[in-house]
Amino acid sequence: MRNLNRFISLSLSVMLSLVARLLHLRTSSCQGSRRSMATIVSGNKTSKMVRERLRNEVEKMKSQFSGFRPSLVVLQVGDRDDSNLYISTKLKAAAEIGIDAKHVRLPNTASQDEVLQSIMSVNENLSVHGLIVQLPLDSVNPINTELITNAVSPEKDVDGLSCVNAGKLSRGDLKDCFIPCTPNGCMELIRQTGVSVAGKHAVVIGRSKIVGAPMHDLLLWNHATVTTCHSKTPDLPEQVSRADILVVGAGRAEMVRGEWVKDGAVVIDCGINHIPDETKASGKRVVGDVHYTSASQRAGFITPVPGGVGPMTVAMLMENTVQSAQRFLLKNQTRT
């Protein structure tokens, strides 16, 4: 009987040891898979879907109104190589969708008054539905950028940078303004994840007029609780760790570390930075504001750099232009 009890006790001990070992292996396996579970949210794929939808909308307008095409003017001052690259990307996207896009270049000797005159000319042209001024302004003469962007008619301000459109966005008048393209693209990428913004805690790093500030407003009016962080925020890792949705537009290479990120968070990286890389022919490579390798081990969804937010910015510019053309048609139908 004593030997039987000893056998039973030994068997139970072995079984418990095996169960503990299995649980440990399962936990380790889950943790290992969790570290590699972040789903990549592709801006390339999403922008392609947006462009296809816009192409169909333009075809519909053309069939309903013979000879009508949405029209976009890109106004450039000077001849910066980076601006030329961005403009060529925009013109190519417009051509694919069926938007009539024109590139107007002023010399780098253009004065502020000459730039304003060009803007007023486009504002008054009823056949043009969208106008963007390519920044930065490359002129040898002093030009007030704020004055220039605010000179664009709010009805044609498809970059969403004028104070009128910014004011409407800040008040929540989302249906009566043009939303800046990068934040609008970020919202589209978040929608692609299937994660509802409403009720979530969102953290935005950066407060620029082009990305951070309008991103805060968009998330707020889509019913998130929003915290905006910036260079004076003392407890950045702690703030990031609370974010269900994290949007980073700080302009600092890989500043957000993976260990800061909340498990399962949606991470949208707006950063475009160059860091040294001897393995590249150019000697450098492009990275975002988030340390992708470590963050992708904790996030539920993450955008890559490149191929994330960048393509969406151009797609949303096209969407704003098509939207402006639709508003123009509706307004003129109402008048008639």
Coordinates of C-alpha atoms in Angstrom, one line a residue:
M1 CA 0.0 0.0 0.0
R2 CA 2.9 2.3 0.9
N3 CA 4.5 1.6 -2.5
L4 CA 1.2 2.3 -4.3
N5 CA 0.9 5.7 -2.6
R6 CA 4.5 6.4 -3.5
F7 CA 3.8 5.5 -7.1
I8 CA 0.6 7.7 -7.2
S9 CA 2.5 10.6 -5.6
L10 CA 5.3 10.2 -8.1
S11 CA 2.9 10.0 -11.0
L12 CA 1.0 13.1 -9.9
S13 CA 4.3 15.0 -9.6
V14 CA 5.4 14.0 -13.1
M15 CA 2.0 15.0 -14.5
L16 CA 2.0 18.4 -12.8
S17 CA 5.5 19.0 -14.0
L18 CA 4.4 18.1 -17.6
V19 CA 1.4 20.4 -17.3
A20 CA 3.6 23.2 -16.0
R21 CA 6.0 22.7 -18.9
L22 CA 3.2 22.7 -21.5
L23 CA 1.7 25.9 -20.1
H24 CA 5.2 27.5 -20.1
L25 CA 5.7 26.5 -23.7
R26 CA 2.2 27.7 -24.7
T27 CA 2.8 31.0 -23.0
S28 CA 6.2 31.4 -24.6
S29 CA 4.7 30.5 -28.0
C30 CA 1.9 33.1 -27.6
Q31 CA 4.4 35.7 -26.5
G32 CA 6.6 34.9 -29.5
S33 CA 3.6 35.1 -31.9
R34 CA 2.4 38.2 -30.2
R35 CA 5.8 39.8 -31.0
S36 CA 5.3 39.2 -34.7
M37 CA 1.6 39.7 -35.0
A38 CA 1.5 43.4 -36.0
T39 CA -0.5 43.7 -39.2
I40 CA 1.1 46.0 -41.8
V41 CA -1.3 48.7 -43.0
S42 CA -0.2 49.4 -46.5
G43 CA -0.6 52.9 -47.9
N44 CA 0.3 51.6 -51.3
K45 CA -2.7 49.2 -51.4
T46 CA -5.1 51.7 -49.7
S47 CA -4.2 54.6 -52.0
K48 CA -4.7 52.3 -55.0
M49 CA -8.2 51.6 -53.8
V50 CA -8.9 55.3 -53.2
R51 CA -7.6 56.2 -56.7
E52 CA -9.7 53.5 -58.3
R53 CA -12.8 54.9 -56.5
L54 CA -12.0 58.4 -57.6
R55 CA -11.5 57.3 -61.2
N56 CA -15.0 55.9 -61.2
E57 CA -16.4 59.1 -59.7
V58 CA -14.7 61.2 -62.4
E59 CA -16.0 58.9 -65.1
K60 CA -19.5 59.4 -63.7
M61 CA -19.1 63.2 -63.7
K62 CA -17.9 63.1 -67.3
S63 CA -20.8 61.0 -68.4
Q64 CA -23.4 63.2 -66.7
F65 CA -21.8 66.5 -67.8
S66 CA -20.3 66.2 -71.2
G67 CA -16.7 67.5 -71.5
F68 CA -16.5 68.2 -67.7
R69 CA -13.3 67.3 -65.9
P70 CA -12.1 68.2 -62.4
S71 CA -9.2 70.6 -62.7
L72 CA -6.2 71.2 -60.4
V73 CA -3.4 73.8 -60.5
V74 CA -0.1 73.2 -58.8
L75 CA 1.7 76.6 -58.3
Q76 CA 5.5 76.4 -57.7
V77 CA 8.0 79.1 -56.9
G78 CA 11.5 78.2 -57.9
D79 CA 13.0 74.9 -58.9
R80 CA 13.8 72.7 -55.9
D81 CA 14.5 69.1 -56.8
D82 CA 12.5 67.7 -54.0
S83 CA 9.5 69.9 -54.9
N84 CA 9.8 68.8 -58.6
L85 CA 9.7 65.2 -57.5
Y86 CA 6.6 65.7 -55.3
I87 CA 4.8 67.6 -58.1
S88 CA 5.5 65.0 -60.7
T89 CA 4.0 62.4 -58.3
K90 CA 0.9 64.5 -58.0
L91 CA 0.6 65.2 -61.7
K92 CA 0.9 61.5 -62.5
A93 CA -1.8 60.5 -59.9
A94 CA -4.1 63.2 -61.3
A95 CA -3.6 61.9 -64.9
E96 CA -4.4 58.3 -63.8
I97 CA -7.7 59.4 -62.2
G98 CA -8.8 61.7 -65.0
I99 CA -8.1 65.1 -63.3
D100 CA -6.9 67.9 -65.6
A101 CA -3.8 69.0 -63.7
K102 CA -1.6 72.0 -64.7
H103 CA 1.8 72.9 -63.3
V104 CA 2.5 76.6 -63.1
R105 CA 6.1 77.5 -62.2
L106 CA 7.2 81.0 -61.3
P107 CA 11.0 81.8 -61.2
N108 CA 12.9 82.1 -58.0
T109 CA 13.0 85.8 -58.6
A110 CA 9.2 86.1 -58.1
S111 CA 8.1 88.6 -55.6
Q112 CA 5.3 88.2 -53.1
D113 CA 3.0 90.3 -55.1
E114 CA 3.6 88.3 -58.2
V115 CA 2.8 85.1 -56.4
L116 CA -0.4 86.6 -55.0
Q117 CA -1.4 87.8 -58.5
S118 CA -1.0 84.2 -59.8
I119 CA -3.2 82.9 -57.0
M120 CA -5.9 85.5 -57.6
S121 CA -5.9 84.6 -61.3
V122 CA -6.6 80.9 -60.4
N123 CA -9.1 81.8 -57.7
E124 CA -11.1 83.7 -60.4
N125 CA -10.9 80.9 -63.0
L126 CA -14.2 79.0 -62.7
S127 CA -12.8 76.0 -64.6
V128 CA -10.2 75.3 -61.9
H129 CA -11.5 73.4 -58.8
G130 CA -8.3 73.0 -56.8
L131 CA -5.2 75.0 -56.2
I132 CA -2.2 74.1 -54.2
V133 CA 0.9 76.1 -53.6
Q134 CA 3.9 73.8 -53.4
L135 CA 5.9 74.5 -50.2
P136 CA 8.6 75.6 -49.4
L137 CA 8.5 78.7 -51.6
D138 CA 11.9 78.9 -53.3
S139 CA 12.4 82.6 -53.9
V140 CA 15.3 85.0 -53.4
N141 CA 12.7 87.5 -52.2
P142 CA 11.0 87.5 -48.8
I143 CA 7.6 85.9 -49.0
N144 CA 5.1 85.4 -46.1
T145 CA 4.1 81.7 -46.4
E146 CA 1.1 82.2 -44.2
L147 CA -0.1 85.1 -46.3
I148 CA 0.2 83.0 -49.5
T149 CA -1.6 79.9 -48.2
N150 CA -4.4 82.1 -46.9
A151 CA -4.7 83.9 -50.3
V152 CA -6.0 80.6 -51.8
S153 CA -9.8 80.6 -52.0
P154 CA -11.2 78.3 -49.3
E155 CA -13.4 76.7 -52.0
K156 CA -10.3 75.7 -53.9
D157 CA -7.9 75.1 -51.0
V158 CA -7.6 71.3 -51.6
D159 CA -4.5 71.2 -49.3
G160 CA -6.7 72.4 -46.4
L161 CA -4.1 74.8 -45.2
S162 CA -6.0 78.1 -45.1
C163 CA -7.1 79.5 -41.8
V164 CA -10.8 79.3 -42.9
N165 CA -10.6 75.5 -43.5
A166 CA -8.4 75.0 -40.4
G167 CA -11.0 76.9 -38.4
K168 CA -13.9 74.9 -39.7
L169 CA -12.0 71.6 -38.9
S170 CA -11.3 72.8 -35.4
R171 CA -15.0 73.4 -34.8
G172 CA -16.0 70.1 -36.2
D173 CA -17.5 71.3 -39.5
L174 CA -16.0 68.3 -41.3
K175 CA -18.5 68.4 -44.2
D176 CA -17.9 72.0 -44.9
C177 CA -14.2 72.2 -45.3
F178 CA -11.2 70.6 -46.9
I179 CA -9.2 68.4 -44.5
P180 CA -5.4 68.5 -44.8
C181 CA -4.2 65.6 -46.9
T182 CA -1.8 63.8 -44.5
P183 CA -4.2 63.6 -41.5
N184 CA -7.0 62.7 -43.9
G185 CA -4.9 59.8 -45.2
C186 CA -4.1 58.7 -41.7
M187 CA -7.8 58.5 -40.9
E188 CA -8.3 56.3 -44.0
L189 CA -5.5 54.0 -42.9
I190 CA -7.0 53.7 -39.4
R191 CA -10.4 52.8 -41.1
Q192 CA -8.6 50.0 -43.0
T193 CA -7.7 48.4 -39.7
G194 CA -11.4 48.0 -38.7
V195 CA -10.6 49.6 -35.4
S196 CA -13.3 52.1 -34.3
V197 CA -11.9 55.5 -33.3
A198 CA -14.9 56.3 -31.1
G199 CA -14.2 55.8 -27.4
K200 CA -10.5 55.1 -28.0
H201 CA -7.6 56.9 -26.4
A202 CA -5.6 58.5 -29.2
V203 CA -2.1 60.1 -28.8
V204 CA -0.7 62.4 -31.4
I205 CA 3.0 63.3 -31.3
G206 CA 3.6 66.6 -33.0
R207 CA 1.5 69.8 -33.3
S208 CA 2.4 71.2 -36.8
K209 CA -0.3 73.0 -38.8
I210 CA 0.0 70.4 -41.6
V211 CA -0.1 67.1 -39.5
G212 CA -0.3 67.2 -35.7
A213 CA -2.9 69.9 -35.1
P214 CA -5.5 68.8 -37.7
M215 CA -4.9 65.2 -36.8
H216 CA -5.9 66.0 -33.2
D217 CA -9.1 67.7 -34.5
L218 CA -10.0 64.8 -36.8
L219 CA -9.6 62.2 -34.1
L220 CA -11.5 64.4 -31.6
W221 CA -14.5 64.9 -33.9
N222 CA -14.5 61.2 -34.6
H223 CA -15.1 60.7 -30.9
A224 CA -11.7 59.7 -29.6
T225 CA -10.2 61.1 -26.4
V226 CA -7.1 62.8 -27.7
T227 CA -3.8 63.7 -26.1
T228 CA -1.3 65.9 -28.1
C229 CA 2.4 65.5 -27.2
H230 CA 5.2 67.7 -28.3
S231 CA 8.8 68.8 -27.5
K232 CA 7.8 70.1 -24.0
T233 CA 5.9 66.9 -23.0
P234 CA 7.9 65.5 -20.0
D235 CA 6.5 62.0 -19.8
L236 CA 6.4 60.9 -23.5
P237 CA 6.9 57.1 -23.0
E238 CA 4.1 57.1 -20.4
Q239 CA 1.7 59.0 -22.7
V240 CA 2.5 56.7 -25.6
S241 CA 1.9 53.6 -23.4
R242 CA -1.7 54.7 -22.9
A243 CA -2.5 55.0 -26.6
D244 CA -5.0 52.7 -28.4
I245 CA -4.2 54.8 -31.5
L246 CA -0.8 56.4 -31.9
V247 CA -0.1 58.9 -34.7
V248 CA 3.5 60.2 -34.9
G249 CA 4.6 63.3 -36.9
A250 CA 7.5 64.6 -34.9
G251 CA 10.2 64.7 -37.5
R252 CA 12.7 62.7 -35.4
A253 CA 14.1 59.5 -36.7
E254 CA 12.9 56.4 -34.8
M255 CA 12.2 58.4 -31.6
V256 CA 9.3 56.3 -30.5
R257 CA 10.6 53.0 -29.1
G258 CA 8.7 49.7 -29.3
E259 CA 8.7 49.2 -25.5
W260 CA 6.6 52.4 -25.2
V261 CA 3.8 51.0 -27.4
K262 CA 0.7 49.5 -25.9
D263 CA 0.0 45.9 -26.8
G264 CA -2.3 45.8 -29.8
A265 CA -2.2 49.6 -30.5
V266 CA -2.7 51.1 -34.0
V267 CA 0.5 52.9 -34.9
I268 CA 0.5 55.4 -37.8
D269 CA 3.9 56.8 -38.6
C270 CA 4.0 60.0 -40.6
G271 CA 7.8 60.5 -40.4
I272 CA 10.2 60.6 -43.3
N273 CA 13.8 60.7 -42.2
H274 CA 17.1 59.7 -43.6
I275 CA 19.7 57.8 -41.5
P276 CA 23.2 56.5 -42.5
D277 CA 23.2 53.0 -43.9
E278 CA 26.4 51.7 -45.5
T279 CA 24.5 48.8 -47.1
K280 CA 22.7 51.2 -49.4
A281 CA 24.2 52.7 -52.6
S282 CA 23.2 56.1 -51.4
G283 CA 24.7 55.6 -48.0
K284 CA 21.4 56.2 -46.3
R285 CA 17.9 54.8 -45.9
V286 CA 14.5 56.2 -45.1
V287 CA 12.9 55.5 -41.7
G288 CA 9.9 56.9 -39.8
D289 CA 9.5 58.5 -36.4
V290 CA 8.8 55.1 -34.9
H291 CA 11.4 52.3 -34.4
Y292 CA 9.6 49.9 -36.7
T293 CA 11.3 46.6 -35.7
S294 CA 10.6 46.9 -32.0
A295 CA 7.2 48.6 -32.4
S296 CA 5.9 46.0 -34.8
Q297 CA 6.4 43.4 -32.0
R298 CA 3.9 45.1 -29.8
A299 CA 1.5 46.9 -32.1
G300 CA -1.7 45.3 -33.5
F301 CA -1.4 47.4 -36.7
I302 CA 1.5 49.5 -38.0
T303 CA 2.2 51.5 -41.1
P304 CA 5.6 51.0 -42.9
V305 CA 8.0 53.8 -44.0
P306 CA 8.1 54.1 -46.9
G307 CA 4.8 52.9 -48.3
G308 CA 2.5 53.9 -45.5
V309 CA 1.3 57.5 -45.0
G310 CA 3.2 59.0 -48.0
P311 CA 1.0 57.5 -50.8
M312 CA -2.1 58.4 -48.9
T313 CA -1.2 62.1 -48.8
V314 CA -1.3 62.2 -52.6
A315 CA -4.5 60.1 -52.8
M316 CA -6.3 62.5 -50.4
L317 CA -5.2 65.5 -52.4
M318 CA -6.9 63.9 -55.4
E319 CA -10.0 63.1 -53.3
N320 CA -10.2 66.8 -52.2
T321 CA -9.9 67.9 -55.8
V322 CA -12.7 65.5 -56.9
Q323 CA -14.8 66.6 -54.0
S324 CA -14.3 70.3 -54.9
A325 CA -15.4 69.6 -58.5
Q326 CA -18.5 67.8 -57.1
R327 CA -19.4 70.8 -54.9
F328 CA -18.9 73.1 -57.9
L329 CA -21.4 71.0 -60.0
L330 CA -23.9 70.9 -57.1
K331 CA -23.7 74.6 -56.5
N332 CA -24.2 75.4 -60.2
Q333 CA -27.1 72.9 -60.5
T334 CA -28.8 74.6 -57.5
R335 CA -28.4 78.0 -59.1
T336 CA -30.0 76.9 -62.4

